[in-house]
Amino acid sequence: MYLPGEFDYINLMRLGAAPAASGGAARVAVLGFATTQYYAAVLRGLGSAAAFPLVTYEPEYDTVHQTVLDEHSPLYSFRPDFVVFLTAVQRLRNVLLSADQSDRGRIGEHEADQLVSLMRIVSQIPSVTVVINEFVLPYERPWGNFSARVDASLARIVRAINDRLREAAAEAGNVYTVDCDYIASWDGKRAWFDERLWFYSKSFCHPQALPYVAGQAIDVFRAVKGKSCKCVALDLDNVLWGGTIGDDGLEEIRLGELGEGEGEAYLQFQLWLKELRARGIILAVCSKNDEEKAREPFRRHRDMVLKESDISCFIANWGDKAENLREIARRLNVGLDSIVFLDDSAFERNLVRELVPEVCVPELPVDPANFIPYLESLNLFETAQFSDEDRKRAGFYRANALREDEQRKFTSVGEYLISLNSTAAFERFDDYHLPRIAQLVQRTNQFNLTTIRHSAEDLRQFAEDPAYFPFYLTLTDRFGDNGLICVIIGKRDGTRLEIVSWVMSCRVISRRLEEFALDQIVAVARDAGIAQLWGRYVPTPKNGLVSKHYEKLGFRLAEELTDGSTTWELNVSEHVQSDAPIERAALQLES
Amino acid sequence: MASLAFVFEQVFGRPVELTDATTAADVEGWDSVAQILLILASEREFGIRFESSELANVANVGAFVTLVKSKLRTGEQA
């Protein structure tokens, strides 16, 4: 996470000591096999600094088992949104060292079993997300460098336990691990371990490391809540290459071999960005330049790693960057709060922080060789999931920009939509698509009628429950595949079908896909003997876009509640089939 | 004494009136957590290091000052 301003563990703990306003704060239970006070205070401090308020519950020291196993313990009445398990390799090492070497493998497995079973119990709490700190690899090496080859060495056993935790997390679906050994190794084990503090106060690390390790948990929380960075907006001069393309020209900018060490640093940074793109982060350009000049290196510089096709939205003009970032958000259909803006100019950074405070604007080191280490230390791109869709996403957004260009050639939008030759699949949930379905349900904020974040497990159950009508849609057109972009979950109640959730990706807005979807639902409902559809709109700060969704689809307003939500009805017999220009695709089983 | 006052202010978030006789009981919020923070903050501020046996031995400000001073002197000699 990026925090504006200087924070160390002492002022974070002070910040965390002030109680968070409990309204809207996420509830975190901190279960520790070590002292939890320092960690919990830093966690709350980070939460306030990052405008992600947290309230915490910590059981008495060293009572994790009792707390989890007692169904009447305060853990369950606390109703946590998140549970964090704090592990301490210092405790584990004593368990292992007191055992005979031949027994240690077995004891390690037993420790892992216990942790996994606690984690499984806690993961059953409704709509909870569980985070486990993996064990930091111990610094003791009785066999020296040979230790890693000895089965009974602490390092071997701790590695095996960590592997087990990761596997169990992957199986559970709502459990994530924090790679503490990575965090510890960033500053080194000498900075992480302070044996005095372990012996005196059972601190699992020196508190100076707490902002990093607690920050990782918050990064996971935010990713699970769909509040992660989806787009990097890049300045060009002195960010992607050294020098000024407008003044220095193509031959003089420093990039790759021609720029000596500095040029290599920019090249490396481009490779780093390209890798982000490959995992689904959208790249955009936001530069003060003449557009033709700004595009020249992308087209003609031989060491340029990023090509024009890697940039989903390219804005180079002399307008102010705040306005240009809004334009990028609009064109790409992403929220301003999911954009990271990278610029070497302190003036531009501060301007954007002032005028578009939603955008994340980290500092940028003066030396390009420090770009990657600095940005990696912020862990801006945490994710709760990774699917095939992510790999393709940046491409989807680029295809979208091409579609927008094309749109200008047609006199009417209707004509244009027909020319797209769209086909859409409308199918009941299946195992293959569940990860992407869960992702869409977790992440979508704008086109989301009820914003219910169904867990992966709930979604799996809907698929098998005959009372539920859970459907996904995919959309393909002549520009390419848009992937799985819509999820609709209906629940039968007698002769009525309640639309529990209707979620759609913003990249397929204005394609009349809603009308197509409704036609399909009505057909399914009719076959099932359902007489009426019933839908609900629950307003949030982000979903104003769909406040008239049901009205536009011909539903009748049934009720308007004081919290601003509305309910809507449509009699199946009164539905008029739409003429949306979308073909229903035949069911294809992907492999 | 001036810099120790800075350490106290860092930890408690407010200036704390200090005399040699000030004890933990005189300062609101000086609990076991604050105790460790005072020690770690002075380690950082003065570039010194407390021994395990000393972590619990700073019951009042006078003792704290004496301990810090003795460590600074040792540091100078080294």
Coordinates of N, CA, C and O in Angstrom, one line a residue, chain A residues 330-389:
Chain A
R330 N -12.7 7.4 -17.9 CA -14.0 7.3 -18.6 C -13.8 6.3 -19.8 O -14.6 5.5 -20.0
R331 N -12.7 6.5 -20.6 CA -12.6 5.7 -21.8 C -12.4 4.2 -21.4 O -12.8 3.3 -22.1
L332 N -11.7 3.9 -20.3 CA -11.4 2.5 -20.0 C -12.5 2.0 -19.1 O -12.5 0.8 -18.8
N333 N -13.4 2.8 -18.7 CA -14.5 2.4 -17.8 C -13.9 1.8 -16.5 O -14.4 0.7 -16.1
V334 N -12.9 2.4 -15.9 CA -12.4 2.0 -14.6 C -12.6 3.1 -13.6 O -12.7 4.3 -14.0
G335 N -12.7 2.8 -12.4 CA -12.9 3.8 -11.3 C -11.6 4.6 -11.2 O -10.5 4.0 -11.3
L336 N -11.7 5.9 -10.8 CA -10.4 6.6 -10.6 C -9.6 6.0 -9.4 O -8.4 6.0 -9.4
D337 N -10.3 5.4 -8.5 CA -9.6 4.8 -7.3 C -9.0 3.5 -7.7 O -8.4 2.9 -6.8
S338 N -9.0 3.1 -8.9 CA -8.3 1.9 -9.3 C -7.1 2.2 -10.2 O -6.5 1.4 -10.8
I339 N -6.8 3.5 -10.3 CA -5.7 4.0 -11.1 C -4.5 4.3 -10.3 O -4.6 5.0 -9.2
V340 N -3.3 3.9 -10.7 CA -2.0 4.4 -10.1 C -1.4 5.3 -11.2 O -1.2 4.9 -12.3
F341 N -1.0 6.4 -10.7 CA -0.4 7.4 -11.6 C 1.1 7.6 -11.3 O 1.5 7.9 -10.2
L342 N 2.0 7.3 -12.3 CA 3.4 7.4 -12.1 C 4.0 8.6 -12.9 O 3.9 8.6 -14.2
D343 N 4.6 9.5 -12.3 CA 5.1 10.7 -12.9 C 6.3 11.2 -12.2 O 6.4 11.1 -11.0
D344 N 7.4 11.6 -12.9 CA 8.6 12.0 -12.3 C 8.5 13.4 -11.8 O 9.4 13.8 -11.0
S345 N 7.5 14.2 -12.2 CA 7.4 15.6 -11.8 C 6.6 15.7 -10.5 O 5.4 15.3 -10.4
A346 N 7.2 16.3 -9.5 CA 6.5 16.5 -8.2 C 5.4 17.4 -8.4 O 4.3 17.3 -7.8
F347 N 5.5 18.4 -9.3 CA 4.4 19.3 -9.6 C 3.2 18.5 -10.1 O 2.1 18.7 -9.6
E348 N 3.3 17.6 -11.1 CA 2.2 16.9 -11.6 C 1.6 16.0 -10.5 O 0.4 15.8 -10.4
R349 N 2.5 15.3 -9.8 CA 2.0 14.4 -8.7 C 1.1 15.2 -7.7 O 0.0 14.7 -7.4
N350 N 1.6 16.3 -7.3 CA 0.8 17.1 -6.3 C -0.5 17.6 -6.9 O -1.5 17.6 -6.2
L351 N -0.4 18.0 -8.2 CA -1.6 18.5 -8.8 C -2.7 17.4 -8.8 O -3.8 17.7 -8.5
V352 N -2.3 16.2 -9.2 CA -3.2 15.1 -9.3 C -3.7 14.8 -7.9 O -4.9 14.5 -7.7
R353 N -2.8 14.8 -6.9 CA -3.3 14.5 -5.5 C -4.3 15.5 -5.1 O -5.3 15.1 -4.4
E354 N -4.1 16.7 -5.4 CA -5.1 17.8 -5.1 C -6.4 17.6 -5.8 O -7.4 17.7 -5.1
L355 N -6.3 17.5 -7.1 CA -7.5 17.6 -7.9 C -8.3 16.2 -8.1 O -9.5 16.2 -8.3
V356 N -7.6 15.1 -8.0 CA -8.2 13.8 -8.2 C -7.7 12.9 -7.0 O -7.0 12.0 -7.3
P357 N -8.1 13.2 -5.8 CA -7.6 12.5 -4.7 C -7.8 11.0 -4.7 O -7.2 10.2 -4.0
E358 N -8.8 10.6 -5.5 CA -9.1 9.1 -5.6 C -7.9 8.3 -6.2 O -7.7 7.2 -5.9
V359 N -7.2 9.0 -7.1 CA -6.1 8.3 -7.8 C -4.9 8.1 -6.8 O -4.6 8.9 -6.0
C360 N -4.3 6.9 -6.9 CA -3.1 6.6 -6.1 C -1.9 7.2 -6.8 O -1.6 6.8 -7.9
V361 N -1.2 8.1 -6.1 CA -0.1 8.8 -6.7 C 1.2 8.6 -5.8 O 1.5 9.4 -4.9
P362 N 1.9 7.5 -6.0 CA 3.1 7.2 -5.2 C 4.2 8.2 -5.6 O 4.1 8.9 -6.7
E363 N 5.2 8.4 -4.7 CA 6.3 9.2 -5.1 C 7.0 8.4 -6.3 O 6.6 7.3 -6.6
L364 N 8.0 9.0 -6.9 CA 8.8 8.2 -7.8 C 10.3 8.6 -7.6 O 10.6 9.8 -7.6
P365 N 11.2 7.6 -7.3 CA 12.5 7.9 -7.0 C 13.2 8.7 -8.2 O 12.8 8.5 -9.3
V366 N 14.2 9.5 -7.9 CA 14.9 10.2 -9.0 C 15.6 9.3 -9.9 O 15.6 9.4 -11.1
D367 N 16.2 8.3 -9.3 CA 17.0 7.3 -10.1 C 16.1 6.2 -10.6 O 15.5 5.5 -9.9
P368 N 16.1 6.1 -12.0 CA 15.2 5.0 -12.5 C 15.6 3.6 -12.0 O 14.7 2.7 -12.1
A369 N 16.8 3.4 -11.6 CA 17.2 2.1 -11.1 C 16.4 1.8 -9.8 O 16.3 0.6 -9.4
N370 N 15.9 2.8 -9.2 CA 15.1 2.6 -7.9 C 13.6 2.5 -8.1 O 12.9 2.3 -7.2
F371 N 13.1 2.7 -9.4 CA 11.7 2.6 -9.6 C 11.1 1.3 -9.1 O 10.1 1.2 -8.4
I372 N 11.7 0.2 -9.6 CA 11.1 -1.1 -9.4 C 11.2 -1.5 -7.9 O 10.2 -1.9 -7.3
P373 N 12.4 -1.4 -7.2 CA 12.4 -1.7 -5.8 C 11.4 -0.9 -5.0 O 10.8 -1.4 -4.1
Y374 N 11.3 0.4 -5.3 CA 10.4 1.3 -4.6 C 8.9 0.8 -4.8 O 8.2 0.6 -3.9
L375 N 8.6 0.6 -6.1 CA 7.2 0.3 -6.3 C 6.8 -1.1 -5.8 O 5.7 -1.4 -5.3
E376 N 7.8 -2.1 -5.9 CA 7.6 -3.4 -5.3 C 7.4 -3.3 -3.8 O 6.6 -4.0 -3.2
S377 N 8.1 -2.4 -3.1 CA 7.9 -2.3 -1.7 C 6.5 -1.8 -1.3 O 6.0 -2.0 -0.2
L378 N 5.8 -1.2 -2.3 CA 4.4 -0.8 -2.0 C 3.4 -1.9 -2.2 O 2.2 -1.7 -1.8
N379 N 3.7 -2.9 -2.9 CA 2.8 -4.0 -3.2 C 1.4 -3.5 -3.7 O 0.4 -3.8 -3.1
L380 N 1.4 -2.7 -4.8 CA 0.2 -2.0 -5.2 C -0.8 -3.0 -5.9 O -1.9 -2.6 -6.1
F381 N -0.3 -4.1 -6.4 CA -1.1 -4.9 -7.3 C -1.5 -6.3 -6.7 O -1.6 -7.3 -7.4
E382 N -1.7 -6.3 -5.4 CA -2.2 -7.5 -4.7 C -3.5 -8.0 -5.4 O -4.3 -7.2 -5.9
T383 N -3.7 -9.3 -5.5 CA -4.9 -9.8 -6.1 C -5.4 -10.9 -5.3 O -4.6 -11.6 -4.6
A384 N -6.7 -11.1 -5.3 CA -7.3 -12.3 -4.6 C -7.5 -13.4 -5.5 O -7.9 -14.5 -5.0
Q385 N -7.3 -13.2 -6.8 CA -7.6 -14.3 -7.7 C -6.7 -14.1 -9.0 O -6.2 -13.0 -9.2
F386 N -6.5 -15.1 -9.7 CA -5.8 -15.0 -11.0 C -6.4 -16.0 -11.9 O -6.4 -17.2 -11.7
S387 N -7.0 -15.5 -13.0 CA -7.6 -16.5 -13.9 C -7.2 -16.2 -15.4 O -6.5 -15.2 -15.6
D388 N -7.6 -17.0 -16.3 CA -7.3 -16.8 -17.7 C -7.8 -15.4 -18.1 O -7.2 -14.8 -19.0
E389 N -9.0 -15.0 -17.6 CA -9.5 -13.7 -17.9 C -8.5 -12.6 -17.7 O -8.4 -11.6 -18.4

